[in-house]
Coordinates of C-alpha atoms and ligand atoms in Angstrom, one line a residue:
M243 CA 4.8 -29.2 -0.3
S244 CA 2.0 -26.5 -0.2
E245 CA 2.7 -23.4 1.8
R246 CA 0.0 -24.3 4.3
A247 CA 1.4 -27.8 4.9
Y248 CA 4.9 -26.3 5.1
D249 CA 3.8 -23.8 7.8
H250 CA 1.9 -26.4 9.8
D251 CA 4.9 -28.6 9.7
R252 CA 7.2 -25.8 10.9
L253 CA 4.9 -24.9 13.7
R254 CA 4.7 -28.5 14.9
Q255 CA 8.5 -28.8 14.7
F256 CA 8.9 -25.5 16.5
L257 CA 6.5 -26.4 19.3
A258 CA 8.2 -29.8 19.6
G259 CA 11.5 -27.9 20.1
E260 CA 13.0 -29.3 16.9
A261 CA 13.6 -26.0 15.2
A262 CA 16.8 -24.0 15.0
G263 CA 16.5 -20.3 15.4
E264 CA 19.8 -18.4 15.5
G265 CA 20.1 -18.2 19.2
L266 CA 16.4 -18.1 19.5
S267 CA 15.4 -20.8 21.9
R268 CA 11.9 -22.0 22.2
R269 CA 11.7 -20.5 25.7
N270 CA 12.8 -17.1 24.3
V271 CA 10.2 -17.2 21.6
L272 CA 7.5 -18.1 24.2
R273 CA 8.6 -15.2 26.2
M274 CA 8.5 -12.9 23.2
L275 CA 5.0 -14.3 22.4
S276 CA 3.9 -13.1 25.8
V277 CA 5.6 -9.7 25.3
A278 CA 3.7 -9.4 22.0
A279 CA 0.4 -10.3 23.7
G280 CA 1.2 -7.7 26.4
L281 CA 1.9 -5.1 23.7
A282 CA -1.4 -5.9 22.1
A283 CA -3.2 -5.6 25.4
A284 CA -1.5 -2.3 26.1
G285 CA -3.3 -0.7 23.2
A286 CA -2.4 1.1 20.0
G287 CA 1.0 2.9 20.0
A288 CA 2.7 0.6 22.5
A289 CA 4.2 -1.5 19.7
A290 CA 5.6 1.5 17.9
G291 CA 8.1 2.5 20.6
I292 CA 11.0 2.6 18.1
A293 CA 14.3 4.4 18.8
H294 CA 14.5 7.2 16.3
A295 CA 15.1 11.0 16.7
A296 CA 11.9 12.7 17.8
G297 CA 9.8 13.9 14.8
K298 CA 12.3 12.5 12.3
P299 CA 11.2 9.4 10.5
G300 CA 14.8 8.3 9.6
I301 CA 13.9 8.2 5.9
V302 CA 16.4 9.8 3.4
K303 CA 14.2 10.7 0.4
P304 CA 12.0 13.9 0.5
L305 CA 8.5 13.3 1.9
P306 CA 6.4 16.2 0.6
A307 CA 2.9 16.3 2.2
E308 CA 1.2 16.0 -1.2
L309 CA 2.8 12.6 -1.7
F310 CA 3.2 11.1 1.7
T311 CA 1.7 10.8 5.2
V312 CA 4.5 10.3 7.7
R313 CA 3.7 7.7 10.4
D314 CA 6.4 7.4 12.9
T315 CA 9.4 5.7 11.1
N316 CA 7.3 5.1 8.0
A317 CA 5.9 7.0 5.1
E318 CA 2.5 6.2 3.6
T319 CA 1.8 6.9 -0.1
N320 CA -1.2 9.2 -0.5
W321 CA -3.6 7.5 -3.0
A322 CA -4.6 10.7 -4.6
A323 CA -0.9 11.1 -5.8
L324 CA -1.2 7.9 -7.8
R325 CA -4.0 9.2 -10.1
G326 CA -2.6 9.5 -13.6
T327 CA 0.7 7.7 -12.8
G328 CA 1.3 4.6 -14.9
Y329 CA 1.3 1.0 -13.8
H330 CA 4.5 1.4 -11.8
T331 CA 4.5 3.6 -8.7
P332 CA 7.1 6.4 -9.2
V333 CA 9.9 6.0 -6.6
D334 CA 9.3 9.6 -5.4
R335 CA 5.9 8.4 -4.0
F336 CA 6.6 4.7 -3.2
F337 CA 5.8 4.0 0.5
V338 CA 8.6 3.3 3.0
R339 CA 8.3 0.9 5.9
N340 CA 11.2 0.9 8.2
H341 CA 11.4 -0.8 11.6
T342 CA 14.2 1.6 12.6
S343 CA 15.9 3.9 10.1
T344 CA 17.4 3.8 6.6
P345 CA 21.1 3.0 6.6
V346 CA 23.2 4.6 3.8
L347 CA 25.5 1.9 2.5
D348 CA 28.2 2.2 -0.1
P349 CA 27.7 -0.5 -2.8
A350 CA 31.5 -0.6 -3.4
R351 CA 32.1 -1.7 0.2
W352 CA 29.0 -3.8 0.6
R353 CA 29.4 -7.6 0.9
L354 CA 26.7 -10.3 1.0
T355 CA 27.6 -13.5 3.0
V356 CA 25.8 -16.7 2.3
W357 CA 26.4 -19.3 5.0
G358 CA 24.9 -22.2 6.9
G359 CA 24.4 -25.9 7.2
G360 CA 22.3 -26.0 4.0
L361 CA 25.4 -25.2 1.9
R362 CA 27.8 -27.8 0.6
G363 CA 30.8 -25.9 1.9
R364 CA 32.1 -22.8 3.6
P365 CA 30.4 -19.4 3.6
V366 CA 30.6 -17.5 0.3
E367 CA 30.9 -13.8 -0.2
F368 CA 29.4 -11.7 -3.0
S369 CA 30.4 -8.1 -3.9
Y370 CA 28.0 -5.8 -5.7
D371 CA 29.8 -6.5 -8.9
D372 CA 29.5 -10.2 -8.3
L373 CA 25.8 -9.8 -7.9
R374 CA 25.5 -7.7 -11.0
S375 CA 27.6 -10.3 -13.0
L376 CA 24.9 -13.0 -12.4
P377 CA 22.2 -13.1 -15.1
A378 CA 19.9 -10.1 -14.6
V379 CA 16.1 -10.6 -14.6
T380 CA 13.3 -8.0 -14.6
S381 CA 10.1 -8.6 -12.8
S382 CA 7.1 -6.3 -12.2
A383 CA 5.5 -6.9 -8.8
C384 CA 3.6 -5.2 -6.1
L385 CA 5.2 -4.8 -2.7
E386 CA 2.8 -4.4 0.2
C387 CA 2.9 -4.3 4.0
A388 CA 0.8 -7.0 5.8
G389 CA -0.5 -4.2 8.0
N390 CA -1.8 -2.1 5.1
G391 CA -5.4 -0.9 5.8
R392 CA -4.9 -1.5 9.6
S393 CA -6.6 1.7 10.7
Y394 CA -9.9 0.5 9.2
Y395 CA -10.1 -2.2 11.9
G396 CA -10.7 0.7 14.3
S397 CA -12.4 3.3 12.2
Q398 CA -14.8 0.9 10.3
Q399 CA -15.2 -1.9 12.7
G400 CA -14.5 -0.5 16.2
D401 CA -11.7 -3.2 16.8
R402 CA -8.7 -2.4 18.9
V403 CA -5.5 -3.4 17.2
T404 CA -1.8 -2.3 17.6
G405 CA 0.7 -1.1 15.0
T406 CA 1.1 1.6 12.4
P407 CA -2.3 3.0 11.5
W408 CA -2.0 2.8 7.7
T409 CA -4.9 3.7 5.5
L410 CA -4.3 1.9 2.2
G411 CA -1.1 3.5 1.1
A412 CA 1.4 0.9 2.2
V413 CA 1.5 -0.7 -1.3
G414 CA 3.2 0.0 -4.6
A415 CA 4.1 -1.7 -7.8
A416 CA 7.6 -1.5 -9.3
R417 CA 9.7 -2.9 -12.1
W418 CA 12.5 -4.7 -10.2
R419 CA 15.7 -5.9 -11.7
G420 CA 18.3 -8.1 -10.1
A421 CA 19.7 -11.6 -9.8
R422 CA 17.5 -14.5 -9.1
L423 CA 17.9 -15.6 -5.5
S424 CA 18.1 -19.2 -6.9
D425 CA 21.2 -18.2 -8.9
V426 CA 22.8 -16.7 -5.8
L427 CA 22.1 -19.7 -3.7
R428 CA 23.3 -22.2 -6.4
A429 CA 26.5 -20.1 -6.8
A430 CA 27.0 -20.4 -3.1
G431 CA 26.8 -24.2 -3.2
L432 CA 23.2 -24.9 -2.1
S433 CA 22.9 -28.5 -0.9
R434 CA 19.9 -30.8 -1.2
R435 CA 19.6 -30.7 2.6
A436 CA 18.6 -27.0 2.6
V437 CA 15.1 -26.3 4.0
D438 CA 15.0 -22.6 5.0
V439 CA 16.7 -19.5 3.9
M440 CA 16.9 -16.4 6.1
P441 CA 18.1 -13.0 4.8
R442 CA 19.1 -10.4 7.4
G443 CA 19.1 -6.6 7.1
L444 CA 22.0 -4.2 7.9
D445 CA 19.7 -1.6 9.4
P446 CA 19.9 -1.0 13.1
A447 CA 18.5 -3.7 15.5
Y448 CA 14.8 -3.4 16.3
T449 CA 13.8 -2.7 19.9
A450 CA 10.2 -2.5 21.1
G451 CA 8.6 -2.7 24.5
G452 CA 12.0 -3.2 26.2
T453 CA 12.9 -6.2 24.0
D454 CA 15.8 -6.2 21.5
Y455 CA 14.7 -8.4 18.6
G456 CA 17.9 -8.0 16.7
H457 CA 18.3 -7.3 13.0
V458 CA 15.2 -7.6 10.8
R459 CA 15.3 -11.2 9.4
R460 CA 12.7 -13.6 8.3
P461 CA 13.0 -17.2 7.0
L462 CA 11.6 -18.3 3.6
P463 CA 11.1 -21.9 2.7
V464 CA 13.6 -23.1 0.0
A465 CA 10.8 -23.8 -2.4
K466 CA 9.7 -20.2 -2.4
A467 CA 13.3 -18.9 -2.5
L468 CA 14.0 -21.0 -5.6
D469 CA 10.8 -20.0 -7.3
D470 CA 10.3 -16.3 -8.1
V471 CA 12.4 -14.4 -5.6
L472 CA 14.8 -11.7 -6.7
L473 CA 17.8 -10.2 -5.0
A474 CA 17.0 -6.8 -6.6
Y475 CA 19.4 -3.9 -7.1
E476 CA 17.2 -1.7 -9.4
M477 CA 13.7 -0.3 -9.1
N478 CA 12.0 1.3 -12.1
G479 CA 15.2 1.4 -14.1
R480 CA 17.4 3.1 -11.5
P481 CA 19.7 1.7 -8.7
L482 CA 17.7 1.2 -5.5
L483 CA 17.4 4.3 -3.3
P484 CA 18.8 3.9 0.2
D485 CA 15.2 3.9 1.6
H486 CA 14.2 0.9 -0.6
G487 CA 17.2 -1.3 0.2
C488 CA 20.4 -0.1 -1.6
P489 CA 22.6 -1.9 -2.5
A490 CA 20.3 -5.0 -2.6
R491 CA 17.0 -6.3 -1.3
L492 CA 14.8 -9.3 -1.6
V493 CA 11.7 -9.0 -3.7
V494 CA 9.3 -11.9 -2.7
P495 CA 6.3 -11.5 -5.1
S496 CA 2.7 -11.9 -3.7
W497 CA 4.0 -12.4 -0.1
V498 CA 3.8 -10.0 2.9
G499 CA 6.2 -7.1 2.5
I500 CA 8.3 -8.2 5.5
A501 CA 9.6 -11.1 3.4
S502 CA 11.2 -8.6 1.1
V503 CA 14.2 -7.9 3.4
K504 CA 16.0 -4.7 2.5
W505 CA 19.8 -3.9 2.9
V506 CA 20.6 -7.7 2.9
G507 CA 24.0 -8.3 4.5
D508 CA 23.8 -12.1 4.9
I509 CA 21.6 -15.0 4.1
E510 CA 21.6 -18.1 6.3
V511 CA 20.8 -21.3 4.4
S512 CA 19.8 -23.9 6.9
D513 CA 19.3 -27.7 6.9
R514 CA 16.8 -27.2 9.8
P515 CA 13.7 -25.0 10.1
L516 CA 14.5 -21.4 11.1
F517 CA 12.6 -19.0 13.3
S518 CA 12.9 -15.3 14.0
P519 CA 10.6 -12.9 15.8
W520 CA 9.3 -12.0 12.3
N521 CA 7.7 -15.4 11.7
T522 CA 6.8 -16.2 15.4
V523 CA 5.7 -13.1 17.3
F524 CA 5.1 -10.8 14.4
Y525 CA 3.3 -11.6 11.1
R526 CA 1.1 -14.2 12.5
L527 CA -2.6 -13.7 13.4
F528 CA -3.3 -13.6 17.2
G529 CA -6.6 -13.1 18.8
S530 CA -9.8 -14.8 19.8
A531 CA -10.4 -16.2 16.3
Y532 CA -6.9 -17.9 16.3
P533 CA -5.1 -20.6 18.3
P534 CA -3.0 -19.5 21.3
G535 CA 0.3 -19.8 19.4
G536 CA -1.2 -17.7 16.6
S537 CA -1.9 -18.7 13.0
A538 CA 0.7 -20.1 10.7
P539 CA 3.2 -17.4 9.6
L540 CA 1.7 -15.0 7.0
T541 CA 2.7 -15.6 3.4
R542 CA 0.4 -14.5 0.6
Q543 CA -1.3 -11.1 0.8
P544 CA -5.1 -10.8 0.8
V545 CA -7.3 -9.0 -1.8
R546 CA -7.5 -5.2 -1.5
S547 CA -8.8 -2.2 -3.5
A548 CA -8.3 1.6 -3.3
F549 CA -9.6 4.7 -5.0
E550 CA -7.2 7.2 -6.3
A551 CA -8.7 10.0 -4.3
A552 CA -8.0 11.9 -1.1
P553 CA -10.2 11.1 1.9
G554 CA -13.0 13.7 2.0
A555 CA -12.4 14.7 -1.7
A556 CA -15.1 17.0 -3.2
F557 CA -17.2 16.1 -6.2
A558 CA -19.7 18.5 -7.9
A559 CA -23.3 17.4 -7.8
G560 CA -25.2 17.1 -11.1
R561 CA -22.1 16.3 -13.1
G562 CA -20.3 13.1 -14.3
H563 CA -17.1 12.1 -12.7
R564 CA -14.5 9.4 -13.6
L565 CA -13.6 7.4 -10.5
T566 CA -10.3 5.5 -10.7
G567 CA -8.5 3.1 -8.5
R568 CA -6.5 -0.1 -8.3
S569 CA -7.0 -3.6 -6.9
W570 CA -4.5 -6.4 -6.1
S571 CA -4.2 -9.7 -4.4
G572 CA -1.4 -12.1 -3.4
G573 CA -3.6 -15.0 -4.3
G574 CA -3.6 -14.4 -8.1
G575 CA -4.5 -11.7 -10.6
V576 CA -7.6 -9.5 -10.1
R577 CA -10.3 -10.5 -12.5
R578 CA -13.3 -8.4 -11.4
V579 CA -13.9 -5.1 -9.6
E580 CA -17.3 -3.8 -8.5
V581 CA -18.0 -0.3 -7.3
S582 CA -20.8 1.0 -5.1
T583 CA -21.6 4.6 -4.5
D584 CA -24.8 4.0 -2.5
D585 CA -23.4 2.3 0.6
G586 CA -23.5 -1.1 -0.9
A587 CA -27.2 -1.1 -2.0
S588 CA -26.1 -1.6 -5.6
W589 CA -22.8 -2.6 -7.3
R590 CA -21.6 -2.1 -10.9
E591 CA -18.6 -3.6 -12.6
A592 CA -15.7 -1.2 -13.1
R593 CA -13.8 -1.3 -16.4
L594 CA -10.4 -3.0 -15.9
H595 CA -7.4 -1.4 -17.7
D596 CA -4.9 -4.2 -17.1
A597 CA -5.0 -7.9 -17.5
P598 CA -5.1 -10.0 -14.4
R599 CA -1.5 -11.0 -13.5
P600 CA -0.2 -12.8 -10.4
G601 CA 1.8 -10.5 -8.2
G602 CA 0.5 -7.4 -10.0
W603 CA -2.4 -5.0 -9.7
V604 CA -5.1 -3.8 -12.1
R605 CA -6.1 -0.2 -12.7
W606 CA -9.8 0.4 -13.1
S607 CA -12.3 3.2 -13.7
T608 CA -16.0 3.8 -13.5
H609 CA -18.4 6.7 -13.9
W610 CA -20.3 8.4 -11.1
H611 CA -23.0 11.0 -11.5
P612 CA -23.9 12.2 -8.0
R613 CA -27.2 14.1 -7.7
E614 CA -27.7 15.4 -4.2
P615 CA -25.0 17.4 -2.2
G616 CA -24.0 15.8 1.0
P617 CA -21.5 13.2 2.4
A618 CA -21.1 9.9 0.5
R619 CA -18.9 6.8 0.6
L620 CA -17.1 5.1 -2.3
M621 CA -16.8 1.4 -2.1
A622 CA -14.8 -1.0 -4.3
R623 CA -14.7 -4.8 -4.1
A624 CA -12.3 -7.0 -6.0
T625 CA -12.2 -10.7 -6.9
D626 CA -9.1 -12.5 -7.8
T627 CA -8.5 -15.4 -10.2
S628 CA -8.7 -17.9 -7.2
G629 CA -12.2 -16.7 -6.5
A630 CA -11.3 -14.8 -3.3
T631 CA -13.5 -11.7 -2.9
Q632 CA -13.3 -8.8 -0.4
P633 CA -15.7 -9.3 2.5
L634 CA -17.7 -6.4 4.0
R635 CA -16.1 -7.1 7.4
S636 CA -12.6 -8.5 8.3
V637 CA -12.1 -10.9 11.1
P638 CA -9.9 -8.9 13.5
N639 CA -6.5 -9.9 14.9
D640 CA -4.5 -8.2 17.7
Q641 CA -1.8 -6.8 15.5
G642 CA -4.2 -5.6 12.8
F643 CA -2.8 -7.5 9.8
F644 CA -4.6 -8.4 6.6
F645 CA -7.5 -5.9 6.7
D646 CA -9.1 -7.1 3.5
A647 CA -12.7 -5.8 3.9
V648 CA -14.3 -3.3 1.5
V649 CA -13.2 0.2 2.6
R650 CA -15.8 2.9 2.8
H651 CA -13.9 5.9 1.3
P652 CA -15.5 9.1 2.6
V653 CA -16.2 11.9 0.0
R654 CA -18.3 15.0 -0.2
V655 CA -20.8 15.9 -2.9
V656 CA -20.9 19.7 -3.2
Ligands
LIG3 N1 16.0 -4.8 6.7 C1 14.7 -4.4 6.6 N2 14.0 -5.0 5.6 C2 12.7 -4.6 5.6 C3 12.0 -3.8 6.5 C4 12.9 -3.3 7.6 O1 12.5 -2.5 8.4 N3 14.2 -3.6 7.6 N4 10.7 -3.6 6.5 C5 9.9 -4.6 5.8 C6 8.5 -4.3 5.6 S1 7.5 -4.6 7.0 C7 8.0 -3.9 4.4 S2 6.3 -3.7 4.2 C8 8.9 -3.7 3.3 C9 8.7 -2.2 2.8 O2 9.5 -2.0 1.7 P1 9.8 -0.4 1.2 O3 10.1 0.4 2.4 O4 10.8 -0.5 0.1 O5 8.4 0.0 0.6 O6 10.2 -3.9 3.6 C10 10.5 -5.0 4.4 N5 11.9 -5.1 4.5
LIG4 MO1 5.4 -4.5 6.3

C-alpha cells in the first residue's frame, strides 16, 4: 500500500473510532486537537512551554556559539560551521531536537521491550549486547526536523506560525550503524497480523499548554518499519552520544525527524492502527489550506537547500567568491541545484559534488563575482529525482512545518 493510501486509511479508521491508541481515545484526541488549535491561535511561543531549567537547554554536549544557536530545549547547527566539513555532519555540530531534556542512560542496564498484539507471543526483551549481536548494517542518511526552516514563514512570508523558530540548521547527515528494525521485530516474533509499530522514548514526558502528552512516541506502518529503518547504536563510527539517543534510537530515512525516536525503551507492535499525539495533533498540517482534522500524518521530508554561510556574511566587491551549500529531499536524491544572486532575475546551475542518493544530500558550489557594495540575497533552488522543485512561496500551516520555499539568505557586499 502506498504511504498516502495508508495514511488515508488510518485517518478514516481513526475518525470512525476503529483505531487503538494506547489509552488515547478518540475523544481525547479530539480534545487535544482543539488544544493544538488553541496553541496555534495563541501565537508563537505558546507551544514551547516545556518544563526545563530556565536558560538551560537540557542538552549534555557542549554548545559553543560558533557551532550552535540554542533555541529553548534545542540546538540548531550554524550552517557556516558546515563549510569544509565532509559529507557527514561531525557530531560536535549535529543539531539536537529535544521535546524535554536528554536522559543519560547506562547501556549495560538498558532494556528494550518489544510487545503487543502484533507479535506471535509474549513480550520480548533485548539488552544492549543482544542488539549488538544482531547483524550490523551501516547506512548514510540525513536526519531533519519537519519544522526546519520554520522561521521563514514569518520573516519571508509574514505568516504567523507556532513552534521553534529554526532557520535551516535542524538537519544533518550521519553514518548510522545498528541492527535492522526488521531483524529486531522478527527476533521478537512478528506476526502477519501486525500493522503498526510504535517506538517510545525514555526521556521525560512532554507537557505543553497544560496537557501531558506522555512519552515521545510515534507509530510507523509495518511496511516502512520492515523496509530501511535502523535501530542505531552508532553515529559516525562512535557509540551514540546521550543527546542523539544513547543507547539506541530509530533512524527512519527520508521521513520527518520525529519518526526517528531516540532513547527507545519499548516498541509496541500492534494488530490495529495506532495513534499518538505525534501523528494526530503534531506533525500534520493544520490551517486554512487543510481539512479540519488536518492533513495525513507527515512522512517524507520536502526539498530544501542551504548556503554554508552565516546570515549577513560579508563578501568583498570586485572579487570572485566560491559559494557552497547543500540540498536534500525526502522524495529522492537531489539532481539539480540552481543559484540566483540577483533576487531571482537569473538562475545558474551549481556544480554538484555528490551523486543524487535517496535519503542523502548533495554538496554543491558556484562562483559569484559581486560588483557593487550593498546588501544582497543568495538564493538556491533544488530539484529532486521525482521532479519536485522548491517553490518561491510555501503554503503556510499553523505549526509551521515543511517550509520548502527558496530561502533568501541575506549577505553584505563590502
Ligand atoms: N525520545 C525522543 N525522540 C526524539 C525526540 C524527542 O524529543 N524525544 N525528538 C524527535 C525530533 S522532533 C527530531 S527532529 C529528532 C532529532 O534528532 P537529534 O536530536 O539526534 O538531531 O529526534 C526525534 N526523536
Ligand atoms: Mo523534529
